């Protein structure tokens, strides 16, 4: 895991101005619990809306809609929209996928959405300053292989937080999507933590409490 400093004066990945967010959520898994509005992909989508992110700057694709063509086309259109509506100052793309995956990419309806294609699309089409990638699926950490190499003068920060099975675990509170629901709880804090503290909290919860697999990559370090 990259070690980063937590600057109290800098905006976090959890609570910058909501109009600076562009949120793209894909949930494709028949094993999602029935209460998706309360936990999981839909809950994450609703959490960003509740924080004030404009509805036109949020996309939610689920289950039968998760075909390769639909997800790729909507991602391209969404990033094109973001480039036309970016405000002055820092902006963040949140890309979330929860569901099935394999070594090459996200397992969608009828085929695999390659990690390389997703990474290349974001790199070439998003004009903002930060990309936050949250993944709850098998082989999630492999996406890091296709992110841009760290450059000292890079203008954009990439943050990848990924977990692999057992990404659903049974706790004292019931079945839980660990990365997704922990992130939502951090968002809902009265004073959300900075990114460095959020990564530390996620690592503690995944590795030490639940013996889960957790991967975090941040580049460049000082962004």
Coordinates of N, CA and C in Angstrom, one line a residue:
X1 N 0.8 -1.2 0.0 CA 0.0 0.0 0.0 C 0.9 1.2 0.0
X2 N 0.5 2.2 -0.8 CA 1.3 3.5 -0.8 C 1.0 4.2 0.5
X3 N 2.1 4.9 1.0 CA 2.0 5.6 2.2 C 1.8 7.1 1.9
X4 N 0.7 7.8 2.3 CA 0.5 9.1 2.0 C 0.2 9.9 3.2
X5 N 0.5 11.2 3.2 CA 0.2 12.1 4.3 C -1.2 12.6 4.2
X6 N -1.7 12.9 5.4 CA -3.1 13.4 5.5 C -3.0 14.9 5.8
X7 N -3.3 15.7 4.8 CA -3.3 17.2 5.0 C -4.7 17.6 5.4
X8 N -4.8 18.2 6.6 CA -6.1 18.6 7.1 C -6.7 19.7 6.3
X9 N -5.9 20.5 5.6 CA -6.5 21.6 4.8 C -7.0 21.2 3.4
X10 N -6.7 19.9 3.0 CA -7.0 19.5 1.6 C -8.3 18.8 1.6
X11 N -9.1 18.9 0.5 CA -10.4 18.1 0.4 C -10.1 16.6 0.4
X12 N -11.1 15.9 0.9 CA -10.9 14.4 0.9 C -11.6 13.8 -0.3
X13 N -11.4 12.5 -0.5 CA -12.2 11.8 -1.5 C -13.6 11.5 -1.1
X14 N -13.9 11.9 0.1 CA -15.3 11.6 0.6 C -16.2 12.8 0.6
X15 N -15.6 14.0 0.8 CA -16.5 15.1 1.0 C -16.0 16.4 0.4
X16 N -15.6 16.4 -0.9 CA -15.3 17.7 -1.5 C -16.7 18.3 -1.9
X17 N -16.7 19.5 -2.5 CA -18.0 20.0 -2.9 C -18.7 19.0 -3.8
X18 N -20.0 18.7 -3.5 CA -20.7 17.7 -4.3 C -20.8 17.9 -5.8
X19 N -20.8 19.2 -6.2 CA -20.9 19.4 -7.6 C -19.7 19.1 -8.4
X20 N -18.6 18.8 -7.6 CA -17.3 18.4 -8.3 C -17.2 16.9 -8.5
X21 N -18.3 16.1 -8.2 CA -18.3 14.7 -8.3 C -19.0 14.2 -9.6
X22 N -18.5 13.2 -10.2 CA -19.1 12.4 -11.3 C -19.1 11.0 -10.9
X23 N -20.3 10.4 -10.7 CA -20.3 9.0 -10.1 C -20.9 8.0 -11.0
X24 N -20.2 6.9 -11.3 CA -20.6 5.9 -12.2 C -20.6 4.6 -11.5
X25 N -21.8 4.0 -11.3 CA -22.0 2.8 -10.4 C -22.5 1.7 -11.3
X26 N -21.8 0.5 -11.3 CA -22.3 -0.7 -12.0 C -22.4 -1.8 -10.9
X27 N -23.6 -2.4 -10.8 CA -23.8 -3.6 -9.9 C -24.4 -4.7 -10.7
X28 N -23.6 -5.8 -10.8 CA -24.0 -7.0 -11.6 C -23.8 -8.2 -10.8
X29 N -24.8 -8.6 -9.9 CA -24.6 -9.8 -9.1 C -25.9 -10.3 -8.6
X30 N -26.3 -11.5 -8.9 CA -27.6 -12.0 -8.5 C -27.6 -12.3 -7.0
X31 N -26.3 -12.4 -6.4 CA -26.2 -12.6 -5.0 C -26.4 -11.4 -4.1
X32 N -26.6 -10.2 -4.7 CA -26.8 -9.0 -3.9 C -27.9 -9.3 -2.9
X33 N -27.8 -8.8 -1.7 CA -28.9 -8.9 -0.7 C -30.1 -8.2 -1.2
X34 N -31.3 -8.5 -0.6 CA -32.5 -7.9 -1.1 C -32.6 -6.5 -0.7
X35 N -31.9 -6.1 0.3 CA -32.0 -4.7 0.8 C -30.9 -3.8 0.1
X36 N -30.8 -3.8 -1.2 CA -29.8 -3.1 -1.9 C -29.9 -1.6 -1.7
X37 N -31.1 -1.0 -1.4 CA -31.2 0.4 -1.1 C -30.5 0.8 0.2
X38 N -30.2 -0.2 1.1 CA -29.6 0.0 2.4 C -28.2 -0.4 2.4
X39 N -27.8 -1.3 1.6 CA -26.4 -1.8 1.5 C -26.0 -2.2 0.1
X40 N -24.8 -2.0 -0.3 CA -24.4 -2.5 -1.6 C -24.4 -1.4 -2.7
X41 N -24.5 -1.8 -3.9 CA -24.3 -0.8 -5.0 C -25.4 0.3 -5.0
X42 N -26.6 0.0 -4.9 CA -27.7 1.0 -4.9 C -27.5 1.9 -3.7
X43 N -27.1 1.4 -2.5 CA -26.9 2.3 -1.4 C -25.8 3.3 -1.6
X44 N -24.8 2.8 -2.3 CA -23.6 3.7 -2.6 C -24.1 4.9 -3.5
X45 N -24.8 4.5 -4.6 CA -25.4 5.5 -5.5 C -26.3 6.5 -4.7
X46 N -27.1 6.0 -3.9 CA -28.0 6.9 -3.1 C -27.2 7.8 -2.1
X47 N -26.1 7.2 -1.6 CA -25.3 8.0 -0.7 C -24.7 9.2 -1.3
X48 N -24.2 9.1 -2.5 CA -23.7 10.2 -3.3 C -24.8 11.2 -3.6
X49 N -25.9 10.8 -4.0 CA -27.1 11.7 -4.2 C -27.4 12.4 -3.0
X50 N -27.4 11.7 -1.8 CA -27.8 12.3 -0.6 C -26.8 13.4 -0.1
X51 N -25.6 13.2 -0.6 CA -24.5 14.2 -0.3 C -24.6 15.5 -1.1
X52 N -25.5 15.4 -2.1 CA -25.7 16.6 -3.0 C -25.1 16.5 -4.4
X53 N -24.6 15.4 -4.8 CA -24.1 15.3 -6.1 C -25.3 15.4 -7.1
X54 N -25.2 16.3 -8.1 CA -26.4 16.4 -9.0 C -26.7 15.1 -9.7
X55 N -28.0 14.9 -9.8 CA -28.5 13.6 -10.4 C -27.9 13.4 -11.8
X56 N -27.8 14.4 -12.6 CA -27.3 14.3 -13.9 C -25.8 13.8 -13.9
X57 N -25.1 14.0 -12.8 CA -23.7 13.6 -12.7 C -23.6 12.2 -12.0
X58 N -24.7 11.5 -12.0 CA -24.6 10.1 -11.4 C -25.3 9.1 -12.4
X59 N -24.7 8.0 -12.5 CA -25.2 6.9 -13.4 C -25.2 5.6 -12.5
X60 N -26.3 4.9 -12.6 CA -26.4 3.6 -11.9 C -26.9 2.5 -12.9
X61 N -26.1 1.5 -13.2 CA -26.4 0.4 -14.1 C -26.5 -0.9 -13.3
X62 N -27.5 -1.7 -13.4 CA -27.6 -2.9 -12.6 C -28.2 -4.1 -13.3
X63 N -27.7 -5.2 -12.9 CA -28.2 -6.5 -13.3 C -28.3 -6.7 -14.8
X64 N -29.6 -6.8 -15.3 CA -29.8 -7.1 -16.7 C -29.3 -6.0 -17.7
X65 N -29.1 -4.8 -17.2 CA -28.6 -3.7 -18.0 C -27.1 -3.8 -18.2
X66 N -26.4 -4.7 -17.4 CA -25.0 -4.7 -17.4 C -24.4 -5.5 -18.6
X67 N -24.7 -5.2 -19.8 CA -24.1 -5.8 -20.9 C -22.8 -5.0 -21.3
X68 N -21.9 -5.6 -22.0 CA -20.6 -5.0 -22.3 C -20.9 -3.7 -23.1
X69 N -21.7 -3.8 -24.1 CA -22.0 -2.7 -25.0 C -22.6 -1.5 -24.2
X70 N -23.6 -1.9 -23.4 CA -24.3 -0.8 -22.7 C -23.4 -0.1 -21.7
X71 N -22.6 -0.9 -20.9 CA -21.7 -0.3 -19.9 C -20.6 0.6 -20.6
X72 N -20.0 0.1 -21.7 CA -19.0 0.8 -22.3 C -19.5 2.1 -23.0
X73 N -20.7 2.0 -23.6 CA -21.3 3.2 -24.3 C -21.7 4.2 -23.3
X74 N -22.3 3.8 -22.2 CA -22.7 4.7 -21.2 C -21.6 5.4 -20.4
X75 N -20.5 4.6 -20.2 CA -19.3 5.2 -19.7 C -18.7 6.3 -20.6
X76 N -18.6 6.0 -21.9 CA -18.1 7.0 -22.8 C -19.0 8.2 -22.8
X77 N -20.3 8.1 -22.9 CA -21.2 9.2 -22.9 C -21.1 10.0 -21.6
X78 N -21.0 9.3 -20.5 CA -20.9 10.0 -19.2 C -19.7 10.8 -19.1
X79 N -18.5 10.3 -19.5 CA -17.3 11.0 -19.5 C -17.3 12.2 -20.4
X80 N -18.0 12.1 -21.5 CA -18.1 13.2 -22.4 C -19.0 14.3 -21.8
X81 N -20.0 13.9 -21.1 CA -20.8 14.9 -20.3 C -20.0 15.6 -19.3
X82 N -19.2 14.8 -18.6 CA -18.4 15.4 -17.5 C -17.4 16.4 -18.1
X83 N -16.9 16.2 -19.2 CA -15.9 17.1 -19.8 C -16.6 18.4 -20.2
X84 N -17.9 18.4 -20.4 CA -18.7 19.6 -20.8 C -19.2 20.4 -19.6
X85 N -19.2 19.7 -18.4 CA -19.8 20.3 -17.3 C -18.9 20.5 -16.1
X86 N -17.6 20.2 -16.3 CA -16.6 20.4 -15.3 C -16.6 21.8 -14.8
X87 N -16.5 22.0 -13.5 CA -16.4 23.3 -12.9 C -15.0 23.7 -12.7
X88 N -14.7 24.9 -12.4 CA -13.3 25.3 -12.1 C -12.9 24.7 -10.7
X89 N -11.7 24.3 -10.6 CA -11.2 23.6 -9.4 C -11.2 22.1 -9.6
X90 N -10.8 21.4 -8.5 CA -10.6 19.9 -8.6 C -12.0 19.2 -8.8
X91 N -11.9 18.1 -9.5 CA -13.1 17.3 -9.8 C -12.7 15.9 -9.7
X92 N -13.7 15.0 -9.3 CA -13.5 13.6 -9.0 C -14.4 12.7 -9.8
X93 N -13.9 11.7 -10.5 CA -14.7 10.7 -11.1 C -14.7 9.5 -10.1
X94 N -15.9 9.0 -9.7 CA -16.0 7.8 -8.9 C -16.5 6.7 -9.8
X95 N -15.7 5.7 -10.0 CA -16.1 4.5 -10.8 C -16.2 3.4 -9.8
X96 N -17.4 2.8 -9.8 CA -17.6 1.7 -8.9 C -18.1 0.5 -9.6
X97 N -17.6 -0.7 -9.3 CA -18.2 -2.0 -9.8 C -18.3 -3.0 -8.7
X98 N -19.5 -3.6 -8.6 CA -19.7 -4.6 -7.6 C -20.4 -5.8 -8.3
X99 N -19.8 -7.0 -8.1 CA -20.4 -8.2 -8.7 C -19.3 -9.2 -9.0
X100 N -19.4 -9.8 -10.2 CA -18.5 -10.9 -10.6 C -17.3 -10.3 -11.4
X101 N -16.2 -10.9 -11.3 CA -15.0 -10.5 -12.1 C -14.1 -11.7 -12.4
X102 N -13.2 -11.5 -13.3 CA -12.1 -12.6 -13.6 C -10.8 -11.9 -13.8
X103 N -9.8 -12.6 -14.1 CA -8.4 -12.1 -14.2 C -8.3 -11.0 -15.3
X104 N -9.2 -11.0 -16.2 CA -9.1 -10.0 -17.3 C -10.0 -8.8 -17.2
X105 N -11.1 -8.9 -16.4 CA -12.0 -7.8 -16.3 C -13.3 -8.1 -15.5
X106 N -14.3 -7.3 -15.7 CA -15.6 -7.4 -15.1 C -16.5 -8.4 -15.8
X107 N -17.1 -9.3 -15.1 CA -17.9 -10.3 -15.8 C -19.3 -9.8 -15.9
X108 N -19.6 -9.3 -17.1 CA -20.9 -8.7 -17.4 C -21.9 -9.7 -18.1
X109 N -23.1 -9.3 -18.4 CA -24.0 -10.1 -19.1 C -23.5 -10.4 -20.5
X110 N -23.2 -11.6 -20.8 CA -22.8 -11.9 -22.1 C -21.3 -11.8 -22.4
X111 N -20.5 -11.4 -21.5 CA -19.1 -11.2 -21.8 C -18.3 -10.5 -20.7
X112 N -17.0 -10.3 -20.9 CA -16.1 -9.6 -20.0 C -15.8 -8.2 -20.5
X113 N -15.9 -7.3 -19.5 CA -15.5 -5.9 -19.8 C -14.0 -5.8 -19.4
X114 N -13.1 -5.7 -20.3 CA -11.7 -5.8 -20.0 C -11.2 -4.6 -19.1
X115 N -10.4 -4.9 -18.1 CA -9.8 -3.9 -17.2 C -9.1 -2.8 -18.1
X116 N -8.4 -3.3 -19.1 CA -7.6 -2.4 -20.0 C -8.5 -1.4 -20.7
X117 N -9.7 -1.9 -21.2 CA -10.6 -1.0 -21.9 C -11.2 0.0 -20.9
X118 N -11.5 -0.4 -19.7 CA -12.1 0.6 -18.8 C -11.0 1.6 -18.4
X119 N -9.8 1.2 -18.1 CA -8.7 2.1 -17.7 C -8.4 3.1 -18.9
X120 N -8.3 2.6 -20.1 CA -8.0 3.4 -21.2 C -9.1 4.4 -21.5
X121 N -10.3 4.0 -21.4 CA -11.5 4.9 -21.6 C -11.4 6.1 -20.6
X122 N -11.2 5.8 -19.3 CA -11.1 6.8 -18.3 C -10.0 7.8 -18.6
X123 N -8.8 7.2 -18.9 CA -7.6 8.0 -19.1 C -7.7 9.0 -20.2
X124 N -8.4 8.5 -21.3 CA -8.5 9.4 -22.5 C -9.7 10.3 -22.5
X125 N -10.7 10.0 -21.7 CA -12.0 10.7 -21.8 C -12.3 11.6 -20.6
X126 N -11.7 11.3 -19.5 CA -12.0 12.1 -18.3 C -11.0 13.3 -18.2
X127 N -11.5 14.5 -18.0 CA -10.6 15.7 -17.9 C -10.4 16.2 -16.5
X128 N -10.9 15.5 -15.5 CA -10.9 16.0 -14.1 C -9.5 15.7 -13.5
X129 N -9.4 16.0 -12.2 CA -8.2 15.9 -11.5 C -8.0 14.6 -10.6
X130 N -9.0 13.9 -10.4 CA -8.9 12.7 -9.5 C -9.9 11.6 -10.1
X131 N -9.4 10.4 -10.1 CA -10.2 9.2 -10.4 C -10.1 8.3 -9.2
X132 N -11.3 8.0 -8.6 CA -11.5 7.1 -7.5 C -12.2 5.9 -8.0
X133 N -11.5 4.7 -7.9 CA -12.0 3.5 -8.4 C -12.3 2.5 -7.2
X134 N -13.5 2.1 -7.0 CA -13.9 1.3 -5.9 C -14.5 -0.1 -6.5
X135 N -13.8 -1.2 -6.1 CA -14.2 -2.5 -6.7 C -14.5 -3.5 -5.7
X136 N -15.6 -4.2 -5.8 CA -16.0 -5.4 -5.0 C -16.2 -6.5 -5.9
X137 N -15.1 -7.2 -6.3 CA -15.3 -8.4 -7.2 C -14.0 -9.2 -7.2
X138 N -14.1 -10.4 -7.8 CA -12.9 -11.3 -7.9 C -11.9 -10.6 -8.8
X139 N -10.6 -10.8 -8.5 CA -9.5 -10.3 -9.3 C -9.5 -8.8 -9.4
X140 N -10.1 -8.1 -8.5 CA -10.3 -6.6 -8.6 C -9.0 -5.9 -8.7
X141 N -8.0 -6.3 -8.0 CA -6.7 -5.6 -8.0 C -6.0 -5.6 -9.3
X142 N -6.4 -6.5 -10.2 CA -5.7 -6.6 -11.5 C -5.9 -5.3 -12.3
X143 N -6.9 -4.5 -12.0 CA -7.1 -3.3 -12.8 C -5.9 -2.4 -12.7
X144 N -5.1 -2.5 -11.6 CA -4.0 -1.6 -11.4 C -2.9 -1.8 -12.4
X145 N -2.9 -3.0 -13.1 CA -1.9 -3.2 -14.1 C -2.1 -2.3 -15.4
X146 N -3.3 -1.7 -15.5 CA -3.6 -0.9 -16.7 C -3.8 0.5 -16.4
X147 N -3.6 1.0 -15.1 CA -3.6 2.4 -14.8 C -2.3 3.0 -15.3
X148 N -2.4 4.4 -15.6 CA -1.2 5.0 -16.0 C 0.0 4.9 -15.1
X149 N 1.2 4.9 -15.6 CA 2.3 4.8 -14.7 C 2.4 6.1 -13.9
X150 N 3.0 6.0 -12.7 CA 3.1 7.2 -11.9 C 4.1 8.2 -12.5
X151 N 3.7 9.4 -12.6 CA 4.6 10.5 -13.2 C 4.7 11.6 -12.2
X152 N 5.9 12.1 -11.9 CA 6.0 13.1 -10.9 C 5.2 14.4 -11.2
X153 N 5.1 14.7 -12.5 CA 4.3 15.9 -12.9 C 2.9 15.6 -13.3
X154 N 2.4 14.5 -13.0 CA 1.0 14.1 -13.4 C 0.0 15.0 -12.8
X155 N -0.9 15.4 -13.6 CA -2.0 16.4 -13.1 C -3.2 15.6 -12.5
X156 N -3.3 14.3 -12.7 CA -4.4 13.6 -12.3 C -4.0 12.5 -11.2
X157 N -4.8 12.4 -10.2 CA -4.5 11.4 -9.2 C -5.4 10.2 -9.4
X158 N -4.9 9.0 -9.3 CA -5.6 7.8 -9.4 C -5.6 7.1 -8.0
X159 N -6.8 6.8 -7.6 CA -6.9 6.0 -6.3 C -7.7 4.8 -6.6
X160 N -7.1 3.6 -6.4 CA -7.8 2.3 -6.6 C -7.9 1.6 -5.2
X161 N -9.2 1.3 -4.8 CA -9.4 0.5 -3.6 C -10.2 -0.7 -4.1
X162 N -9.7 -1.9 -3.8 CA -10.3 -3.1 -4.4 C -10.3 -4.2 -3.4
X163 N -11.3 -5.0 -3.4 CA -11.4 -6.2 -2.5 C -11.9 -7.4 -3.4
X164 N -11.4 -8.5 -3.0 CA -11.8 -9.8 -3.6 C -12.5 -10.7 -2.6
X165 N -13.1 -11.8 -3.0 CA -13.7 -12.7 -2.1 C -12.8 -13.0 -0.9
X166 N -13.4 -13.2 0.3 CA -14.8 -13.1 0.6 C -15.3 -11.7 0.7
X167 N -15.7 -11.1 -0.4 CA -16.2 -9.7 -0.3 C -17.6 -9.6 0.3
X168 N -18.3 -10.7 0.3 CA -19.5 -10.8 1.1 C -19.1 -11.6 2.4
X169 N -19.4 -11.1 3.5 CA -19.0 -11.9 4.8 C -20.2 -11.7 5.7
X170 N -20.3 -12.7 6.6 CA -21.3 -12.7 7.7 C -20.7 -12.1 8.9
X171 N -21.2 -11.0 9.4 CA -20.8 -10.4 10.6 C -21.9 -10.4 11.6
X172 N -21.6 -9.8 12.8 CA -22.7 -9.7 13.8 C -23.9 -8.9 13.3
X173 N -23.7 -8.1 12.3 CA -24.7 -7.3 11.7 C -25.4 -7.9 10.5
X174 N -25.0 -9.2 10.2 CA -25.6 -9.8 9.0 C -24.6 -9.8 7.8
X175 N -25.1 -10.3 6.7 CA -24.3 -10.3 5.5 C -23.9 -8.9 5.1
X176 N -22.7 -8.7 4.6 CA -22.2 -7.4 4.4 C -21.3 -7.3 3.2
X177 N -21.5 -6.3 2.3 CA -20.5 -6.0 1.3 C -19.5 -5.1 1.9
X178 N -18.3 -5.7 2.2 CA -17.3 -5.0 3.1 C -16.9 -3.7 2.6
X179 N -16.2 -3.6 1.5 CA -15.7 -2.4 0.9 C -16.8 -1.4 0.7
X180 N -17.8 -1.8 0.0 CA -18.9 -0.9 -0.3 C -19.5 -0.3 0.9
X181 N -19.9 -1.1 1.9 CA -20.6 -0.6 3.1 C -19.7 0.2 4.0
X182 N -18.5 -0.2 4.1 CA -17.5 0.5 5.0 C -17.3 1.9 4.4
X183 N -17.2 2.0 3.1 CA -17.1 3.3 2.4 C -18.3 4.2 2.6
X184 N -19.5 3.6 2.5 CA -20.7 4.4 2.8 C -20.7 4.9 4.2
X185 N -20.3 4.1 5.2 CA -20.3 4.6 6.6 C -19.3 5.7 6.8
X186 N -18.2 5.6 6.1 CA -17.2 6.7 6.2 C -17.8 8.0 5.6
X187 N -18.5 7.9 4.5 CA -19.1 9.0 3.8 C -20.1 9.7 4.8
X188 N -20.8 8.9 5.5 CA -21.9 9.4 6.4 C -21.4 10.0 7.7
X189 N -20.1 9.9 8.0 CA -19.7 10.5 9.2 C -19.9 12.0 9.3
X190 N -20.1 12.5 10.4 CA -20.2 14.0 10.6 C -19.0 14.7 10.0
X191 N -17.8 14.1 10.3 CA -16.6 14.7 9.8 C -15.8 13.5 9.0
X192 N -16.1 13.3 7.7 CA -15.5 12.2 7.0 C -13.9 12.3 7.1
X193 N -13.3 11.2 7.1 CA -11.8 11.2 7.2 C -11.2 11.6 5.9
X194 N -9.9 12.0 6.0 CA -9.2 12.3 4.7 C -8.9 11.0 4.1
X195 N -8.4 11.0 2.8 CA -8.2 9.8 2.1 C -7.2 8.8 2.8
X196 N -6.1 9.4 3.3 CA -5.1 8.5 3.9 C -5.7 7.8 5.1
X197 N -6.5 8.5 5.9 CA -7.1 7.8 7.1 C -8.2 6.8 6.6
X198 N -8.9 7.1 5.6 CA -9.9 6.2 5.0 C -9.3 4.9 4.6
X199 N -8.2 5.0 3.9 CA -7.4 3.8 3.4 C -7.0 3.0 4.6
X200 N -6.5 3.6 5.6 CA -6.0 2.9 6.8 C -7.2 2.2 7.5
X201 N -8.3 2.9 7.6 CA -9.5 2.3 8.3 C -10.0 1.1 7.4
X202 N -10.0 1.2 6.1 CA -10.5 0.1 5.3 C -9.5 -1.1 5.4
X203 N -8.2 -0.8 5.4 CA -7.2 -1.9 5.6 C -7.4 -2.6 6.9
X204 N -7.6 -1.9 8.0 CA -7.8 -2.5 9.3 C -9.0 -3.4 9.3
X205 N -10.1 -2.9 8.7 CA -11.3 -3.7 8.7 C -11.2 -4.9 7.9
X206 N -10.6 -4.8 6.7 CA -10.6 -5.9 5.8 C -9.6 -7.0 6.3
X207 N -8.4 -6.5 6.5 CA -7.3 -7.5 6.8 C -7.3 -8.0 8.2
X208 N -7.4 -7.1 9.2 CA -7.2 -7.6 10.6 C -8.5 -8.1 11.2
X209 N -9.7 -7.4 10.9 CA -10.9 -7.9 11.5 C -11.5 -9.1 10.7
X210 N -11.5 -9.0 9.4 CA -12.3 -10.0 8.6 C -11.4 -10.9 7.8
X211 N -10.1 -10.8 7.8 CA -9.2 -11.6 7.0 C -9.6 -11.6 5.5
X212 N -10.0 -10.5 5.1 CA -10.4 -10.3 3.7 C -9.1 -9.9 2.9
X213 N -9.2 -9.9 1.6 CA -8.2 -9.4 0.7 C -8.5 -8.0 0.3
X214 N -7.5 -7.1 0.5 CA -7.7 -5.7 0.2 C -6.5 -5.1 -0.5
X215 N -6.7 -4.3 -1.5 CA -5.7 -3.7 -2.3 C -5.9 -2.2 -2.5
X216 N -4.9 -1.4 -2.2 CA -5.0 0.0 -2.4 C -3.8 0.5 -3.2
X217 N -4.0 1.4 -4.1 CA -3.0 2.0 -4.9 C -3.3 3.5 -5.1
X218 N -2.4 4.4 -4.8 CA -2.6 5.8 -5.0 C -1.4 6.4 -5.7
X219 N -1.6 7.1 -6.8 CA -0.6 7.7 -7.6 C -1.1 9.0 -8.3
X220 N -0.3 10.1 -8.3 CA 0.9 10.2 -7.6 C 0.7 10.4 -6.1
X221 N 1.7 10.2 -5.3 CA 1.6 10.2 -3.8 C 1.2 11.6 -3.3
X222 N 1.7 12.7 -3.9 CA 1.4 14.0 -3.3 C 0.3 14.7 -3.8
X223 N -0.6 14.1 -4.6 CA -1.7 14.8 -5.3 C -2.8 15.1 -4.2

